[in-house]
Amino acid sequence: MKRQKSFKIIEKILLIIIPLIFFLFTYEKPQKEEEKPENHTETVQQENPPEKKPSISENQNNYGTLFNEEITDFIINEINNAQSEIKGVTYTFSNKKIAAALKEATERGVNVSIFYGKGSNIQHMDGVYLRTMDRGILHEKFLIIDDIILISSSNLSSDKSSNSAIWFKNAPNLKTILEKEISDLFAPVYNKKCEKGCSFEYGKIYFSPGKNCTEIKKEITTGQKETFLALYTATLKNPMMSGIKQQLTKKVKVSSIMDNWNVEEEMPVNKKACSYIKNRGGKCEMWDEKEQGKKFHHKFALIDNKKLIFGSMNWTSSGCYKNREITIVTENEEIVSGFVKYKDELKSSFGL
C-alpha cells in the first residue's frame, strides 16, 4: 500500500519534471529585432544640406561693388557654386573658410590654381602655389571663378580689415588678360604688360612693375573739382602722389583717409603723405586700427566722382617699380557710384 502510494507520488513528480525538461530543451530564445539602417526614414532623418545661395552669374547685372565682410561671403559662395575652374592670385593666404571651400571644390572635380606671394598658415593643398620674386613681392589680388571675375584690395586672409572689391561677369577681354597673368605665373615669368593700359569691357587695366604709374598719374590729373583717396599705404616719392601734388597746386579739393599703421612703434608710415596733403590745403584723416578694430586696407581714388582708380597697389615706389600689382581705371557709372556711396559714408564718419 505504501509502495503504491510512493509510485503515485513519483509519477506525479515525473509528470511535472518531464514537460519542464522538454520545454527547456526545445525553447528558442526570441531574436532581438534587426536594427534598421541609419538612413531609414523611420528612425534617422538625414539633415538637409545648408542652403546654397545662387551664383552671382544668375544676377542680371554684369558687375557690382563689394565692401568689407561682403567680400569673403561672395568668394565662398562663388567657390561653392564653381563648376569648372578657380584661378587667382593673393598676397597672403590664411582664411580657413576659403581654404575649406577650395578643398571641397577640388574634391568635386573643379580645377583650382591659386598663387600667393607670402607664407601661408594653410596646410598644403593641391592647386595652391607659393611664388616669390627676385625683386619685390607678388601682391596682386584677383580671382577667376568660371566666368566670374573678382578684383579686390583684400587678400585671402583671416585678418580683420576694411576692404573693397569689384566683380564682373561676361567680360571675356578682362578674363583673357588675367588668364595670361595666371599662365605667366605657372612658368613663372614676370613680363611687363599693359604699361599703357589694356582695354577691357569696362575700362583699362594696368600691371606693375613698369611705367603704369605714370599713366595712372595722368588719370589723376584729369580731375577738376574733387579727388578722394582711401589708402592703406602712401609715400611721397611716386608718380601718383606727384599727381596729387599737382591737384593741390590747382586748388582741386583733395580729401583722404589713410591707415595709421607703423613699424616697431615708430611714426605712422602714412604720416608724411597725410601731413603733406593737409599742409597744402587738403584734408587727411588717419584711421586708428586699435580704435576701429581692423585695418584700413583700401587702395582706391575717386576723381570728380566720375572716375575710379582701384586695385591691389599701395601708392608707394615699391608698388610702382618692384611689386607685381594690378590697377584698373573705370568710368562706369554704376561701379563708380558704388564707391562714391561708400566714400560718402567714410567721409561722414570722419567729419570730412
CSV table of C-alpha atoms in Angstrom, one decimal:
chain,number,residue,atom,x,y,z
A,1,MET,CA,0.0,0.0,0.0
A,2,LYS,CA,2.8,2.4,1.0
A,3,ARG,CA,4.7,1.3,-2.1
A,4,GLN,CA,1.8,2.1,-4.4
A,5,LYS,CA,1.4,5.5,-2.8
A,6,SER,CA,5.2,6.2,-3.4
A,7,PHE,CA,4.8,5.2,-7.0
A,8,LYS,CA,1.9,7.6,-7.5
A,9,ILE,CA,4.0,10.5,-5.9
A,10,ILE,CA,6.9,9.7,-8.2
A,11,GLU,CA,4.6,9.5,-11.1
A,12,LYS,CA,3.2,12.9,-10.4
A,13,ILE,CA,6.7,14.4,-10.0
A,14,LEU,CA,7.7,12.9,-13.3
A,15,LEU,CA,4.6,14.3,-15.0
A,16,ILE,CA,5.8,17.8,-13.8
A,17,ILE,CA,9.5,17.4,-14.5
A,18,ILE,CA,9.4,15.8,-17.9
A,19,PRO,CA,7.4,18.5,-19.6
A,20,LEU,CA,9.6,21.1,-17.9
A,21,ILE,CA,12.8,19.5,-19.2
A,22,PHE,CA,11.2,19.2,-22.7
A,23,PHE,CA,10.3,22.9,-22.6
A,24,LEU,CA,13.8,24.0,-21.6
A,25,PHE,CA,15.5,22.0,-24.3
A,26,THR,CA,13.1,23.0,-27.1
A,27,TYR,CA,12.5,26.7,-26.2
A,28,GLU,CA,14.1,29.1,-28.7
A,29,LYS,CA,15.0,32.5,-27.2
A,30,PRO,CA,13.3,35.3,-29.2
A,31,GLN,CA,15.8,37.1,-31.5
A,32,LYS,CA,16.4,40.8,-31.0
A,33,GLU,CA,14.6,42.9,-33.7
A,34,GLU,CA,17.0,43.7,-36.5
A,35,GLU,CA,18.3,47.3,-36.4
A,36,LYS,CA,17.1,49.4,-39.2
A,37,PRO,CA,19.8,51.1,-41.3
A,38,GLU,CA,20.8,54.6,-40.3
A,39,ASN,CA,19.3,56.2,-43.4
A,40,HIS,CA,15.9,54.6,-42.8
A,41,THR,CA,13.4,57.5,-42.6
A,42,GLU,CA,11.5,56.0,-39.7
A,43,THR,CA,14.5,56.1,-37.4
A,44,VAL,CA,17.0,58.7,-38.5
A,45,GLN,CA,16.1,61.7,-40.7
A,46,GLN,CA,19.0,63.0,-42.7
A,47,GLU,CA,19.7,66.7,-42.3
A,48,ASN,CA,19.2,68.8,-45.3
A,49,PRO,CA,22.5,70.4,-46.6
A,50,PRO,CA,22.8,74.1,-45.9
A,51,GLU,CA,21.0,76.2,-48.4
A,52,LYS,CA,23.4,77.4,-51.1
A,53,LYS,CA,22.8,80.9,-52.4
A,54,PRO,CA,22.6,81.3,-56.2
A,55,SER,CA,25.8,82.3,-58.0
A,56,ILE,CA,26.2,85.9,-59.0
A,57,SER,CA,26.2,84.5,-62.5
A,58,GLU,CA,22.4,84.4,-62.2
A,59,ASN,CA,22.3,88.1,-61.4
A,60,GLN,CA,21.0,90.3,-64.2
A,61,ASN,CA,23.9,92.8,-63.7
A,62,ASN,CA,27.3,92.2,-65.2
A,63,TYR,CA,29.2,93.9,-62.5
A,64,GLY,CA,28.9,95.1,-58.9
A,65,THR,CA,30.8,96.5,-55.9
A,66,LEU,CA,31.5,94.8,-52.6
A,67,PHE,CA,32.8,96.2,-49.3
A,68,ASN,CA,34.2,94.7,-46.1
A,69,GLU,CA,32.6,91.4,-45.0
A,70,GLU,CA,30.6,91.1,-48.2
A,71,ILE,CA,33.9,90.2,-50.0
A,72,THR,CA,34.6,86.9,-48.1
A,73,ASP,CA,30.9,85.9,-48.2
A,74,PHE,CA,31.0,86.5,-52.0
A,75,ILE,CA,34.2,84.5,-52.5
A,76,ILE,CA,33.0,81.5,-50.5
A,77,ASN,CA,29.6,81.4,-52.2
A,78,GLU,CA,31.1,81.6,-55.7
A,79,ILE,CA,33.6,78.9,-54.9
A,80,ASN,CA,30.7,76.7,-53.7
A,81,ASN,CA,28.9,77.3,-57.0
A,82,ALA,CA,32.0,76.7,-59.2
A,83,GLN,CA,31.6,74.1,-61.9
A,84,SER,CA,34.8,74.1,-63.8
A,85,GLU,CA,37.7,76.3,-62.7
A,86,ILE,CA,39.0,78.6,-59.9
A,87,LYS,CA,42.2,80.6,-60.6
A,88,GLY,CA,43.6,83.6,-58.8
A,89,VAL,CA,46.4,85.4,-57.0
A,90,THR,CA,46.7,86.7,-53.5
A,91,TYR,CA,49.5,88.1,-51.4
A,92,THR,CA,48.6,86.2,-48.2
A,93,PHE,CA,46.5,83.1,-47.8
A,94,SER,CA,45.3,82.3,-44.3
A,95,ASN,CA,41.5,82.2,-44.4
A,96,LYS,CA,40.5,78.7,-43.4
A,97,LYS,CA,36.9,79.0,-44.5
A,98,ILE,CA,38.0,79.9,-48.0
A,99,ALA,CA,40.6,77.1,-47.9
A,100,ALA,CA,37.9,74.6,-46.9
A,101,ALA,CA,35.6,75.8,-49.7
A,102,LEU,CA,38.5,75.4,-52.2
A,103,LYS,CA,39.3,71.9,-50.9
A,104,GLU,CA,35.7,70.8,-51.3
A,105,ALA,CA,35.7,72.3,-54.8
A,106,THR,CA,38.7,70.2,-55.8
A,107,GLU,CA,37.0,67.1,-54.4
A,108,ARG,CA,34.1,67.6,-56.8
A,109,GLY,CA,36.4,68.0,-59.8
A,110,VAL,CA,36.9,71.7,-60.0
A,111,ASN,CA,40.3,72.7,-61.3
A,112,VAL,CA,42.0,75.0,-58.7
A,113,SER,CA,45.1,77.2,-59.3
A,114,ILE,CA,45.8,79.8,-56.6
A,115,PHE,CA,49.2,81.6,-56.4
A,116,TYR,CA,50.2,83.5,-53.2
A,117,GLY,CA,53.2,85.7,-52.5
A,118,LYS,CA,53.8,85.2,-48.8
A,119,GLY,CA,54.0,82.3,-46.4
A,120,SER,CA,50.6,80.7,-45.6
A,121,ASN,CA,49.4,79.0,-42.4
A,122,ILE,CA,47.1,76.8,-44.6
A,123,GLN,CA,48.2,73.2,-44.9
A,124,HIS,CA,49.4,72.1,-48.3
A,125,MET,CA,46.6,71.9,-50.8
A,126,ASP,CA,46.6,70.7,-54.4
A,127,GLY,CA,46.5,73.6,-56.8
A,128,VAL,CA,47.9,76.2,-54.3
A,129,TYR,CA,51.4,77.5,-55.1
A,130,LEU,CA,53.8,79.9,-53.5
A,131,ARG,CA,55.5,82.3,-55.9
A,132,THR,CA,58.4,84.6,-54.7
A,133,MET,CA,60.1,87.2,-56.9
A,134,ASP,CA,63.7,88.2,-57.0
A,135,ARG,CA,62.7,91.8,-56.6
A,136,GLY,CA,59.6,92.9,-54.9
A,137,ILE,CA,56.6,90.8,-54.0
A,138,LEU,CA,53.6,89.1,-55.7
A,139,HIS,CA,50.9,91.4,-54.4
A,140,GLU,CA,48.0,91.1,-56.9
A,141,LYS,CA,44.5,90.2,-55.6
A,142,PHE,CA,42.1,88.7,-58.1
A,143,LEU,CA,40.0,85.6,-58.7
A,144,ILE,CA,38.5,83.9,-61.8
A,145,ILE,CA,35.7,81.5,-60.8
A,146,ASP,CA,34.3,80.1,-64.1
A,147,ASP,CA,33.1,83.3,-65.8
A,148,ILE,CA,33.1,85.4,-62.7
A,149,ILE,CA,36.0,87.8,-62.0
A,150,LEU,CA,36.8,89.5,-58.7
A,151,ILE,CA,39.4,92.2,-58.3
A,152,SER,CA,39.9,93.2,-54.7
A,153,SER,CA,42.1,95.1,-52.2
A,154,SER,CA,41.6,92.1,-49.9
A,155,ASN,CA,43.9,89.1,-49.5
A,156,LEU,CA,42.5,85.6,-48.9
A,157,SER,CA,43.4,86.2,-45.3
A,158,SER,CA,41.7,86.0,-41.9
A,159,ASP,CA,43.0,89.4,-40.9
A,160,LYS,CA,40.4,91.9,-39.8
A,161,SER,CA,40.4,94.7,-42.3
A,162,SER,CA,38.2,97.1,-44.2
A,163,ASN,CA,38.4,96.4,-48.0
A,164,SER,CA,36.7,96.9,-51.3
A,165,ALA,CA,36.2,94.8,-54.4
A,166,ILE,CA,34.6,94.8,-57.9
A,167,TRP,CA,33.0,91.7,-59.5
A,168,PHE,CA,32.5,91.2,-63.2
A,169,LYS,CA,30.8,88.6,-65.4
A,170,ASN,CA,30.6,88.3,-69.2
A,171,ALA,CA,33.9,90.1,-69.5
A,172,PRO,CA,35.9,87.9,-71.9
A,173,ASN,CA,38.5,90.5,-72.6
A,174,LEU,CA,39.3,91.0,-68.9
A,175,LYS,CA,39.3,87.3,-68.4
A,176,THR,CA,41.8,86.7,-71.2
A,177,ILE,CA,44.1,89.3,-69.8
A,178,LEU,CA,44.0,87.8,-66.3
A,179,GLU,CA,44.3,84.2,-67.5
A,180,LYS,CA,47.5,85.3,-69.3
A,181,GLU,CA,48.8,86.5,-66.0
A,182,ILE,CA,48.0,83.1,-64.4
A,183,SER,CA,49.8,81.3,-67.2
A,184,ASP,CA,52.8,83.5,-66.7
A,185,LEU,CA,52.9,82.6,-63.0
A,186,PHE,CA,52.8,78.9,-63.9
A,187,ALA,CA,56.1,79.4,-65.9
A,188,PRO,CA,57.0,81.5,-63.8
A,189,VAL,CA,57.8,84.7,-65.8
A,190,TYR,CA,57.1,88.3,-64.8
A,191,ASN,CA,57.0,90.1,-68.1
A,192,LYS,CA,55.9,93.8,-68.1
A,193,LYS,CA,52.5,94.1,-69.6
A,194,CYS,CA,49.7,96.7,-70.1
A,195,GLU,CA,52.0,99.5,-69.0
A,196,LYS,CA,50.0,101.9,-71.2
A,197,GLY,CA,46.8,100.2,-70.1
A,198,CYS,CA,45.0,97.3,-71.7
A,199,SER,CA,41.4,98.0,-72.6
A,200,PHE,CA,38.6,95.7,-71.3
A,201,GLU,CA,34.8,95.8,-71.3
A,202,TYR,CA,34.6,98.5,-68.5
A,203,GLY,CA,37.8,100.4,-68.6
A,204,LYS,CA,41.6,99.8,-68.6
A,205,ILE,CA,43.8,97.5,-66.6
A,206,TYR,CA,47.5,98.2,-65.7
A,207,PHE,CA,50.2,95.9,-64.3
A,208,SER,CA,53.2,96.7,-62.2
A,209,PRO,CA,56.1,96.9,-62.2
A,210,GLY,CA,56.7,99.2,-65.1
A,211,LYS,CA,55.6,102.6,-66.4
A,212,ASN,CA,52.0,102.2,-65.4
A,213,CYS,CA,52.1,104.6,-62.5
A,214,THR,CA,53.0,107.4,-64.9
A,215,GLU,CA,49.8,106.6,-66.8
A,216,ILE,CA,47.8,106.5,-63.6
A,217,LYS,CA,49.2,109.9,-62.7
A,218,LYS,CA,47.7,111.2,-65.9
A,219,GLU,CA,44.3,109.9,-64.9
A,220,ILE,CA,44.6,111.6,-61.5
A,221,THR,CA,45.4,115.0,-63.0
A,222,THR,CA,42.3,115.0,-65.2
A,223,GLY,CA,40.3,115.9,-62.1
A,224,GLN,CA,38.9,119.4,-62.0
A,225,LYS,CA,36.9,119.6,-58.7
A,226,GLU,CA,37.4,116.8,-56.2
A,227,THR,CA,39.8,114.0,-55.5
A,228,PHE,CA,39.3,111.4,-52.7
A,229,LEU,CA,41.9,108.9,-51.6
A,230,ALA,CA,41.3,105.8,-49.5
A,231,LEU,CA,44.8,104.2,-49.0
A,232,TYR,CA,46.4,101.6,-46.8
A,233,THR,CA,49.9,103.0,-47.6
A,234,ALA,CA,51.1,106.1,-49.4
A,235,THR,CA,54.6,107.7,-49.6
A,236,LEU,CA,55.5,110.9,-51.3
A,237,LYS,CA,58.0,109.7,-53.9
A,238,ASN,CA,55.9,108.1,-56.6
A,239,PRO,CA,54.0,109.3,-59.7
A,240,MET,CA,50.5,109.0,-58.1
A,241,MET,CA,51.4,111.3,-55.2
A,242,SER,CA,53.1,113.6,-57.7
A,243,GLY,CA,49.8,113.8,-59.4
A,244,ILE,CA,48.1,114.6,-56.1
A,245,LYS,CA,50.6,117.4,-55.6
A,246,GLN,CA,49.6,118.9,-58.9
A,247,GLN,CA,46.0,118.7,-58.0
A,248,LEU,CA,46.6,120.6,-54.7
A,249,THR,CA,48.5,123.2,-56.7
A,250,LYS,CA,45.5,123.6,-59.0
A,251,LYS,CA,43.3,124.1,-55.9
A,252,VAL,CA,41.4,120.9,-56.6
A,253,LYS,CA,39.7,119.7,-53.3
A,254,VAL,CA,41.7,116.7,-52.0
A,255,SER,CA,40.5,114.7,-49.1
A,256,SER,CA,41.9,111.4,-47.9
A,257,ILE,CA,41.7,108.6,-45.3
A,258,MET,CA,44.8,106.6,-44.6
A,259,ASP,CA,45.7,103.8,-42.2
A,260,ASN,CA,47.9,104.7,-39.2
A,261,TRP,CA,50.0,101.5,-39.2
A,262,ASN,CA,53.6,101.8,-38.2
A,263,VAL,CA,56.8,99.8,-37.9
A,264,GLU,CA,58.0,99.0,-34.4
A,265,GLU,CA,56.1,101.8,-32.7
A,266,GLU,CA,57.7,104.4,-35.0
A,267,MET,CA,55.8,107.3,-36.6
A,268,PRO,CA,52.9,106.0,-38.8
A,269,VAL,CA,54.1,105.2,-42.3
A,270,ASN,CA,51.5,107.5,-43.8
A,271,LYS,CA,52.2,110.4,-41.6
A,272,LYS,CA,54.3,112.3,-44.1
A,273,ALA,CA,51.9,111.9,-47.0
A,274,CYS,CA,48.9,112.9,-44.8
A,275,SER,CA,50.7,115.9,-43.5
A,276,TYR,CA,51.7,117.0,-46.9
A,277,ILE,CA,48.1,117.0,-48.1
A,278,LYS,CA,46.9,118.9,-45.1
A,279,ASN,CA,49.7,121.5,-45.2
A,280,ARG,CA,48.7,122.3,-48.8
A,281,GLY,CA,45.0,122.9,-48.1
A,282,GLY,CA,43.7,119.3,-48.4
A,283,LYS,CA,42.1,117.2,-45.8
A,284,CYS,CA,43.5,113.9,-44.4
A,285,GLU,CA,42.5,111.7,-41.5
A,286,MET,CA,44.3,108.7,-40.1
A,287,TRP,CA,42.3,105.5,-39.5
A,288,ASP,CA,43.2,104.2,-36.0
A,289,GLU,CA,43.5,100.4,-36.2
A,290,LYS,CA,43.1,99.9,-32.5
A,291,GLU,CA,40.1,102.1,-32.2
A,292,GLN,CA,38.4,100.7,-35.3
A,293,GLY,CA,39.4,97.1,-34.5
A,294,LYS,CA,40.6,96.4,-38.1
A,295,LYS,CA,43.0,97.7,-40.8
A,296,PHE,CA,42.0,100.3,-43.4
A,297,HIS,CA,43.2,98.2,-46.3
A,298,HIS,CA,41.6,100.1,-49.3
A,299,LYS,CA,43.5,101.2,-52.4
A,300,PHE,CA,41.3,103.4,-54.4
A,301,ALA,CA,40.9,107.0,-55.6
A,302,LEU,CA,37.8,108.8,-56.9
A,303,ILE,CA,38.3,111.6,-59.4
A,304,ASP,CA,35.4,114.1,-59.6
A,305,ASN,CA,33.1,111.3,-58.5
A,306,LYS,CA,33.2,110.1,-62.1
A,307,LYS,CA,36.4,108.1,-62.4
A,308,LEU,CA,37.6,105.2,-60.2
A,309,ILE,CA,41.3,104.1,-59.8
A,310,PHE,CA,41.3,100.8,-57.9
A,311,GLY,CA,43.4,97.7,-57.4
A,312,SER,CA,46.0,95.9,-55.3
A,313,MET,CA,48.6,98.6,-55.4
A,314,ASN,CA,49.7,100.7,-52.4
A,315,TRP,CA,50.7,104.2,-53.5
A,316,THR,CA,54.5,103.7,-53.0
A,317,SER,CA,57.6,103.4,-55.1
A,318,SER,CA,57.7,99.7,-54.4
A,319,GLY,CA,54.1,99.4,-55.6
A,320,CYS,CA,55.1,101.1,-58.9
A,321,TYR,CA,58.6,99.7,-59.6
A,322,LYS,CA,59.1,96.4,-57.7
A,323,ASN,CA,55.9,94.6,-56.8
A,324,ARG,CA,53.5,92.6,-59.1
A,325,GLU,CA,50.3,94.6,-58.9
A,326,ILE,CA,47.1,95.3,-60.9
A,327,THR,CA,45.2,98.5,-61.1
A,328,ILE,CA,42.0,99.2,-63.1
A,329,VAL,CA,40.6,102.6,-64.1
A,330,THR,CA,36.9,102.8,-64.9
A,331,GLU,CA,34.3,105.5,-65.6
A,332,ASN,CA,31.4,103.0,-65.5
A,333,GLU,CA,28.6,105.0,-63.7
A,334,GLU,CA,27.2,102.1,-61.6
A,335,ILE,CA,30.6,100.9,-60.4
A,336,VAL,CA,31.8,104.5,-59.6
A,337,SER,CA,28.5,105.2,-57.8
A,338,GLY,CA,29.0,102.2,-55.6
A,339,PHE,CA,32.4,103.6,-54.5
A,340,VAL,CA,31.0,107.2,-54.2
A,341,LYS,CA,28.3,106.0,-51.8
A,342,TYR,CA,30.9,104.2,-49.7
A,343,LYS,CA,33.2,107.2,-49.8
A,344,ASP,CA,30.4,109.5,-48.5
A,345,GLU,CA,29.9,107.1,-45.6
A,346,LEU,CA,33.6,107.2,-44.8
A,347,LYS,CA,33.8,111.0,-45.0
A,348,SER,CA,30.8,111.4,-42.8
A,349,SER,CA,32.2,109.1,-40.2
A,350,PHE,CA,35.4,111.2,-40.1
A,351,GLY,CA,33.7,114.6,-40.5
A,352,LEU,CA,35.4,115.4,-43.8
